mmCIF file of C-alpha atoms in Angstrom:
data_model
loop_
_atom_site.group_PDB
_atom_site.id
_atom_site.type_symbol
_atom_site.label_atom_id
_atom_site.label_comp_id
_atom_site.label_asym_id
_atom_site.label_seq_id
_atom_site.Cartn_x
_atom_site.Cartn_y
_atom_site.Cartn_z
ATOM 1 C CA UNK A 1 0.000 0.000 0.000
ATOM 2 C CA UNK A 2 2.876 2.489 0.810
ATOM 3 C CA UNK A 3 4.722 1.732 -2.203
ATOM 4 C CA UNK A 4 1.924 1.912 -4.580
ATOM 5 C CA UNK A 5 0.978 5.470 -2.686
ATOM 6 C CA UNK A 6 4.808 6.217 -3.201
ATOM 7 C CA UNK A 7 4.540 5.605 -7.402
ATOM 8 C CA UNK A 8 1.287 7.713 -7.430
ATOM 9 C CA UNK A 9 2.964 10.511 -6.062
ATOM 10 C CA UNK A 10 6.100 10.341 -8.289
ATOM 11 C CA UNK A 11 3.915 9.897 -11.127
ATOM 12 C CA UNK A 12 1.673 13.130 -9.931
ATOM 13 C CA UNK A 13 4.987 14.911 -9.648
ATOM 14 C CA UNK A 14 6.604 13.505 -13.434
ATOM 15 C CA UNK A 15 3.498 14.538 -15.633
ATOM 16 C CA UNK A 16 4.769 17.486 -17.898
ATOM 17 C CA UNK A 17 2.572 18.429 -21.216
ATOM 18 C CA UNK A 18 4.655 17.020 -24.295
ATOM 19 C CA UNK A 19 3.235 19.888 -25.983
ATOM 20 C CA UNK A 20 5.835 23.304 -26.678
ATOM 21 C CA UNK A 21 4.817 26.903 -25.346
ATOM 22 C CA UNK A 22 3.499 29.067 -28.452
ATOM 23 C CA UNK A 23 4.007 32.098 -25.938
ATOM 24 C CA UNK A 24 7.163 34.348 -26.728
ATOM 25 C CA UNK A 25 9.427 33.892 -23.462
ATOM 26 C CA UNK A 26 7.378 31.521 -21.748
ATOM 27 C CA UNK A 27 8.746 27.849 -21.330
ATOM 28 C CA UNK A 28 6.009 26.588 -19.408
ATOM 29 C CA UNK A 29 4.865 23.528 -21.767
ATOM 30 C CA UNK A 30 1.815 23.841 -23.194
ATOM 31 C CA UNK A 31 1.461 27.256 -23.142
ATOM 32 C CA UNK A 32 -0.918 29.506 -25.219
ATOM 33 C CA UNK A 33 -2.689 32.597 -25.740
ATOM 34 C CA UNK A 34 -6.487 32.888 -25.384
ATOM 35 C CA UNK A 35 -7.180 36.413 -25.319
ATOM 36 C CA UNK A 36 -4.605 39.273 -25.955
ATOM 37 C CA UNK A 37 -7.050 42.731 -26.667
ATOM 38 C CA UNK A 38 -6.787 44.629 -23.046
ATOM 39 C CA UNK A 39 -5.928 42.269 -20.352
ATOM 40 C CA UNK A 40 -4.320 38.989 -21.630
ATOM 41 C CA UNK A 41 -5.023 35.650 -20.846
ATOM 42 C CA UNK A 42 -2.793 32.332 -21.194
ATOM 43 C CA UNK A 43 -3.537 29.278 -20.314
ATOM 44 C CA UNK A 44 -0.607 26.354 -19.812
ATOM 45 C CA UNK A 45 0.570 23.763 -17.601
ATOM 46 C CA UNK A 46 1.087 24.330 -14.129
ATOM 47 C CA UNK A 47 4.142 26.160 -13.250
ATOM 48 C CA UNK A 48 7.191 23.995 -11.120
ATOM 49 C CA UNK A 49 9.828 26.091 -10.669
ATOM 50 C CA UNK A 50 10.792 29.784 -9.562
ATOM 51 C CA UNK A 51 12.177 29.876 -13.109
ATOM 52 C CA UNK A 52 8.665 29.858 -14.295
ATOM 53 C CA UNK A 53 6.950 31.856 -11.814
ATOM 54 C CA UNK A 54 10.002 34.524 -13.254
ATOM 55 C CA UNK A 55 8.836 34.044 -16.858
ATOM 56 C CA UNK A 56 5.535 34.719 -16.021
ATOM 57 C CA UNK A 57 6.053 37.932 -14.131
ATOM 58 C CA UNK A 58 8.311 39.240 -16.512
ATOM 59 C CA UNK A 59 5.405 38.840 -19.272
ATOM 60 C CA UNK A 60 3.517 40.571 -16.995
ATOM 61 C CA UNK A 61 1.172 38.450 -15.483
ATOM 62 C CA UNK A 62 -0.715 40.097 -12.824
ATOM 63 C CA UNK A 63 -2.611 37.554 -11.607
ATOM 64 C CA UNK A 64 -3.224 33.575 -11.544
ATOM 65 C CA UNK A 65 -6.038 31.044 -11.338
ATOM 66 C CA UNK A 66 -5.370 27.144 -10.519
ATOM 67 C CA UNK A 67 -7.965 25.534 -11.845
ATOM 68 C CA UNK A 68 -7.513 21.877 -9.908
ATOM 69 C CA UNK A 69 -8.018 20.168 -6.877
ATOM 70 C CA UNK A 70 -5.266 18.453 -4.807
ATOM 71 C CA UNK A 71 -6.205 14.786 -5.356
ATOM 72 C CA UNK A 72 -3.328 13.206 -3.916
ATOM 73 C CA UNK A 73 -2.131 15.948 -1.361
ATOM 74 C CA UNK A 74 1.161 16.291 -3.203
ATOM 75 C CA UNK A 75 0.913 19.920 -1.667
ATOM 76 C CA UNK A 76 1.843 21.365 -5.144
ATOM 77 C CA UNK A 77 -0.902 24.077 -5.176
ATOM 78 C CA UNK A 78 0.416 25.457 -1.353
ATOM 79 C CA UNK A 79 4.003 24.827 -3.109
ATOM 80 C CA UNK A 80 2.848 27.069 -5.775
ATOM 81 C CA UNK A 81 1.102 30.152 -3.607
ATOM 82 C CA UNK A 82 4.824 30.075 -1.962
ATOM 83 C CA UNK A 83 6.532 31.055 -4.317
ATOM 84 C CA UNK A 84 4.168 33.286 -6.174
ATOM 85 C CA UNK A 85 3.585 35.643 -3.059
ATOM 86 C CA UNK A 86 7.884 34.993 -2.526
ATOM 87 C CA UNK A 87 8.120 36.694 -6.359
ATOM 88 C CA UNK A 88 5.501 39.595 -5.524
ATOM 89 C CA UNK A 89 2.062 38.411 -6.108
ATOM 90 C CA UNK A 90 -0.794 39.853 -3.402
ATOM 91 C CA UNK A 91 -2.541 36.451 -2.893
ATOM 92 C CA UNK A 92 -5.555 37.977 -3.435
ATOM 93 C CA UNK A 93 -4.381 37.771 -7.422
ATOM 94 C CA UNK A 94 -4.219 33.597 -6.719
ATOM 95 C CA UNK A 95 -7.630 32.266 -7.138
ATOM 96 C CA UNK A 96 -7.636 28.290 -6.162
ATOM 97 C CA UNK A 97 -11.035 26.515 -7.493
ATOM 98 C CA UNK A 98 -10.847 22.815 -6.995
ATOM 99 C CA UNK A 99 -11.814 21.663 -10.138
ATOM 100 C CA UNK A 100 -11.979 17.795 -10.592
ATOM 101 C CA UNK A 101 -11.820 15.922 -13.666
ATOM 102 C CA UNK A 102 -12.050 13.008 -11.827
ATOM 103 C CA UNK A 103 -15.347 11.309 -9.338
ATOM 104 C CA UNK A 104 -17.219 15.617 -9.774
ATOM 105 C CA UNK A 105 -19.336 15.656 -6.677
ATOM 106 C CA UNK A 106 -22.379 16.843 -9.222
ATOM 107 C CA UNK A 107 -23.139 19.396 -11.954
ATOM 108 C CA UNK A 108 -23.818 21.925 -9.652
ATOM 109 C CA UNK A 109 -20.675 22.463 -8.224
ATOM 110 C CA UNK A 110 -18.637 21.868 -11.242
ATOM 111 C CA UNK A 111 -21.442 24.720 -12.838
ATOM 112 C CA UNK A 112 -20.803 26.832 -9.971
ATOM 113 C CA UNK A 113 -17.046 26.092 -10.279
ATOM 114 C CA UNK A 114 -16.570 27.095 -13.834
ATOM 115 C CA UNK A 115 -18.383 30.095 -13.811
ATOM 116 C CA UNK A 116 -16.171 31.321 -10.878
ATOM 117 C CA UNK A 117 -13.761 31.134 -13.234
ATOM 118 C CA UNK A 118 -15.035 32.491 -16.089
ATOM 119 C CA UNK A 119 -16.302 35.711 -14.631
ATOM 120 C CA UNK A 120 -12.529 36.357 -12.918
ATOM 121 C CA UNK A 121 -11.274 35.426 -16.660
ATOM 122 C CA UNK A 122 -13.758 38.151 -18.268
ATOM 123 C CA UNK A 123 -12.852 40.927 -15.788
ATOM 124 C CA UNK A 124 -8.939 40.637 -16.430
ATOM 125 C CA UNK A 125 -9.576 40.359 -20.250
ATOM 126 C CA UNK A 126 -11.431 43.746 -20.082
ATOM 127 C CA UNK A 127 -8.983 45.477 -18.157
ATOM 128 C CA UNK A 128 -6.086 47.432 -18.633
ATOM 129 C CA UNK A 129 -3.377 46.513 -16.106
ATOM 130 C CA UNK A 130 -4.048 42.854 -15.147
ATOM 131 C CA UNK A 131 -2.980 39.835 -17.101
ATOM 132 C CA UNK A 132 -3.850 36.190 -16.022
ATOM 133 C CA UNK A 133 -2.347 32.914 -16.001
ATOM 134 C CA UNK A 134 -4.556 29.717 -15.716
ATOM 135 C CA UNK A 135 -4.397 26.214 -15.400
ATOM 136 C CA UNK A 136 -4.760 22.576 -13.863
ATOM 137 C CA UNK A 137 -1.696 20.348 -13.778
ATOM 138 C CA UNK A 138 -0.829 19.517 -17.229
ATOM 139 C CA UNK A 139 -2.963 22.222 -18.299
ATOM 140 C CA UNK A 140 -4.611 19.817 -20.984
ATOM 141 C CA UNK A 141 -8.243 18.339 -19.695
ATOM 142 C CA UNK A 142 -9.471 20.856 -17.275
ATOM 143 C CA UNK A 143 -7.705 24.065 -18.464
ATOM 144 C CA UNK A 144 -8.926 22.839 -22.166
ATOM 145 C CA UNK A 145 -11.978 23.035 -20.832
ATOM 146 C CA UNK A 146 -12.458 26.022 -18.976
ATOM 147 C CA UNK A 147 -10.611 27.552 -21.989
ATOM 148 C CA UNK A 148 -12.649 26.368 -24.789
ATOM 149 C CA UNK A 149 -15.863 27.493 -22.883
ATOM 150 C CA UNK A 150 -14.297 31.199 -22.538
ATOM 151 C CA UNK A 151 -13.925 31.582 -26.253
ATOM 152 C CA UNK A 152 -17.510 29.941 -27.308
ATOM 153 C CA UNK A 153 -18.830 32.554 -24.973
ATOM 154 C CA UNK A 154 -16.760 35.861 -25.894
ATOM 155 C CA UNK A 155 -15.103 34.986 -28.941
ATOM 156 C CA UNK A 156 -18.246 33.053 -30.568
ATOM 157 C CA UNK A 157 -16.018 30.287 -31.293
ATOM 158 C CA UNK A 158 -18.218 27.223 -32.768
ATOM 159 C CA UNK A 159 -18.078 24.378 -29.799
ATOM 160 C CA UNK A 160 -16.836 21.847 -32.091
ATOM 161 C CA UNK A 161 -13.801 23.930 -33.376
ATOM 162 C CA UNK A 162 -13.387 24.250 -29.972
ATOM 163 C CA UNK A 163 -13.223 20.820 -29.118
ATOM 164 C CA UNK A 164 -11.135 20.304 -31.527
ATOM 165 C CA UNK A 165 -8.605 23.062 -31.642
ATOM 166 C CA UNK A 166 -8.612 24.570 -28.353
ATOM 167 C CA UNK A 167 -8.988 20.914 -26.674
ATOM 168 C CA UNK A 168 -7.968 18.187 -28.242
ATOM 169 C CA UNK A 169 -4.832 19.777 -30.187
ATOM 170 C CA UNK A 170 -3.838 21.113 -26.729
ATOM 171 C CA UNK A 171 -3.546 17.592 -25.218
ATOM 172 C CA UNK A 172 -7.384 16.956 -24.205
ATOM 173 C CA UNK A 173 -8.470 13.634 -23.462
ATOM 174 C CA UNK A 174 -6.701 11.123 -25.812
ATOM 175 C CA UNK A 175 -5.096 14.313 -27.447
ATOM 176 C CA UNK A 176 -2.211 13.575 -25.633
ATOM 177 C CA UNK A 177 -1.223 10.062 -26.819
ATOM 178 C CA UNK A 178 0.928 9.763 -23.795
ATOM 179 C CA UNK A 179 -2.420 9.989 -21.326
ATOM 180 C CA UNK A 180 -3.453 6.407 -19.378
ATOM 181 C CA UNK A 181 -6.121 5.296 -20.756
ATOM 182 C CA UNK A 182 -7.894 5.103 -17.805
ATOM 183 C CA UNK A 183 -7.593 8.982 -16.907
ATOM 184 C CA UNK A 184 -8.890 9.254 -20.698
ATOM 185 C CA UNK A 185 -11.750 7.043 -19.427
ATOM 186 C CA UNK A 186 -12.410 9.117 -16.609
ATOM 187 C CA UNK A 187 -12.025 12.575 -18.530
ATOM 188 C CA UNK A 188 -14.623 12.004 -20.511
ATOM 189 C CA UNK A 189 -17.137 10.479 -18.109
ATOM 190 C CA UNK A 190 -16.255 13.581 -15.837
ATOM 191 C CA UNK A 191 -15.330 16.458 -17.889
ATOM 192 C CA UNK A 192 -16.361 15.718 -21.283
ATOM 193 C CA UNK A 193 -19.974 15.518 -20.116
ATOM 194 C CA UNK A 194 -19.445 18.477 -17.811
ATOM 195 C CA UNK A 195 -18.830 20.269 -21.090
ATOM 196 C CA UNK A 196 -21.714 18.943 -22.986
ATOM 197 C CA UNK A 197 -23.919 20.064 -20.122
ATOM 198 C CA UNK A 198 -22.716 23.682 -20.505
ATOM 199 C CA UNK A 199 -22.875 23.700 -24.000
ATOM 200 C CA UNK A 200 -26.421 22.658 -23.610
ATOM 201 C CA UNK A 201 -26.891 26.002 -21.135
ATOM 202 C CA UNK A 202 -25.151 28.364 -23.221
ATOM 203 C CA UNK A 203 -27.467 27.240 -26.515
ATOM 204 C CA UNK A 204 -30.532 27.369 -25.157
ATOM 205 C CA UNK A 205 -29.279 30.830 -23.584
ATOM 206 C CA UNK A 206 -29.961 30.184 -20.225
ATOM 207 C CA UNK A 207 -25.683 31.117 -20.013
ATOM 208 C CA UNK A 208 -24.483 33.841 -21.855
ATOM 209 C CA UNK A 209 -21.238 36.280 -21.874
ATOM 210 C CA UNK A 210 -23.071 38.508 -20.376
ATOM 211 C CA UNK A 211 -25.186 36.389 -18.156
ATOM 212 C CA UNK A 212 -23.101 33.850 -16.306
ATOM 213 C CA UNK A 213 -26.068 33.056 -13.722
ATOM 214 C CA UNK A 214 -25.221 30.669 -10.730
ATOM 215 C CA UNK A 215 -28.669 30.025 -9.929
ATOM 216 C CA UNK A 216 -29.094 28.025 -13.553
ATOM 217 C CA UNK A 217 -26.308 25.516 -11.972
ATOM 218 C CA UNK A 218 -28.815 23.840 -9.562
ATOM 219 C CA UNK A 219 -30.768 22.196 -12.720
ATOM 220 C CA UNK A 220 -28.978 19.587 -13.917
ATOM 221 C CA UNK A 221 -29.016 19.571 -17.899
ATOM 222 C CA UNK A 222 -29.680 15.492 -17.726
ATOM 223 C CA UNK A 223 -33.270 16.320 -16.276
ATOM 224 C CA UNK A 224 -34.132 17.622 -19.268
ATOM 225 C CA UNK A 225 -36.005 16.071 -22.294
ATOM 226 C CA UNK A 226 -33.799 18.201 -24.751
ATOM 227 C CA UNK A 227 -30.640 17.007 -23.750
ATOM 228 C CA UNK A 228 -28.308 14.376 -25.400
ATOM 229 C CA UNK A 229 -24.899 13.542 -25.077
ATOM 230 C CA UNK A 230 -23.260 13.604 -28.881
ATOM 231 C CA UNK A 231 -20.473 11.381 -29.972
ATOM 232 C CA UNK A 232 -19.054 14.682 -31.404
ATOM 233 C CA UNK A 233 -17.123 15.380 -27.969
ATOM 234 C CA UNK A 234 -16.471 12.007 -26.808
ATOM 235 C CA UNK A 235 -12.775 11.397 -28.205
ATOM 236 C CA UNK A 236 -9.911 13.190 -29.718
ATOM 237 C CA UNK A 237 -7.782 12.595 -32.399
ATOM 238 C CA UNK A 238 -4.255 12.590 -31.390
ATOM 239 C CA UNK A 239 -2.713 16.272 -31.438
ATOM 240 C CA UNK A 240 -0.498 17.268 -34.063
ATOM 241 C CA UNK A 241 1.658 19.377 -31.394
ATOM 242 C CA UNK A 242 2.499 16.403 -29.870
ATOM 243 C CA UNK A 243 6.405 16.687 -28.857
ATOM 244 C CA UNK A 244 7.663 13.523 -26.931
ATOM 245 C CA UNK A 245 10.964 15.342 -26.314
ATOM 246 C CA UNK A 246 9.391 17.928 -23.891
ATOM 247 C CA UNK A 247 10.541 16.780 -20.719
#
């Protein structure tokens, strides 16, 4: 039991996105940019090192969110606040919502969750003097995710290109051939149909960009007679950014 435990953790420790940065002077893997007008927003992989948390000052990031829970209390999101408020940052610029891909309590909070983040997202991107950082831990299923749902709702992205492009080329799901395939499994049970649900919201415009309403998380989309899940956004086709030498 304690070595098993022990490989877990190593594991949760090892995973770094075989995908490059496609942000000038950012080496965080997986990095990219998702809004650049006023306030900017990138999304990547979580950062390890005060290396990165360096980069990502001196591109001017103003503030962060981590998008993830702690599922194995490897500590990494206290390790993380550390040095971040150690570089500068007011913690009050470090949001932490405990996202899960993995065993979601229920639509509701994972609703409630999301549009936490979203509305923090929207008020940095309107700004002129704030510029955010988000992510999970690879910055692939959750931070796809939250990303892809940003630019459906203020870019008017189509939800399939965003599947495809903003997710699954970014290491979503089986996007990144190196994923288990049972945390593919569990991605889409968990997050894939998280997405689907909030698709479902946003088209029948009970969520909007300019109506991100909590209240419409306590009705789950399944109770209703006009939603379906669709085979369009239940796998990926592997990512043609895949690096394997990103280490």
């Amino acid at each position: 039991m304690i070595i098993c435990l022990f490989l877990q953790l190593a594991t949760a420790f090892a995973l770094v996105s075989p995908f490059p940065s496609e942000v000038e002077n950012l080496n965080i893997p997986n990095s990219h940019i998702v809004e650049d007008e006023n306030g900017s927003l990138i999304r990547g992989m979580r950062p390890r090192t005060y290396q990165d948390i360096s980069e990502l000052l001196n591109i001017g990031i103003t503030d962060v969110i981590i998008f993830k829970d702690s599922r194995l209390k490897d500590n990494s999101t206290e390790e993380e606040i550390t040095m971040l408020e150690k570089a500068g940052m007011k913690r009050n610029r470090i949001s932490v919502i405990p996202f899960k891909w993995k065993e979601a309590e229920s639509f509701e909070t994972a609703c409630l969750q999301t549009i936490e983040a979203l509305k923090i997202m929207r008020e940095i991107a309107v700004s002129k003097d704030r510029n955010l950082f988000f992510h999970c831990t690879v910055g692939e299923d959750r931070t796809g995710y939250l990303s892809a749902l940003y630019r459906i709702l203020y870019q008017g992205i189509d939800p399939v290109d965003a599947w495809e492009n903003e997710m699954c080329e970014n290491g979503y799901a089986e996007g990144n051939p190196q994923k288990p395939a049972e945390v593919v499994t569990e991605v889409h049970k968990n997050v894939s149909v998280i997405y689907q649900k909030m698709l479902h919201k946003i088209r029948w415009g009970y969520l909007s960009g300019k109506n991100l309403d909590k209240t419409e998380c306590s009705f789950d989309p399944e109770r209703s007679s006009k939603f379906q899940l669709s085979k369009k956004f239940s796998k990926c086709k592997t990512s043609s950014k895949y690096d394997p030498s990103i280490e």
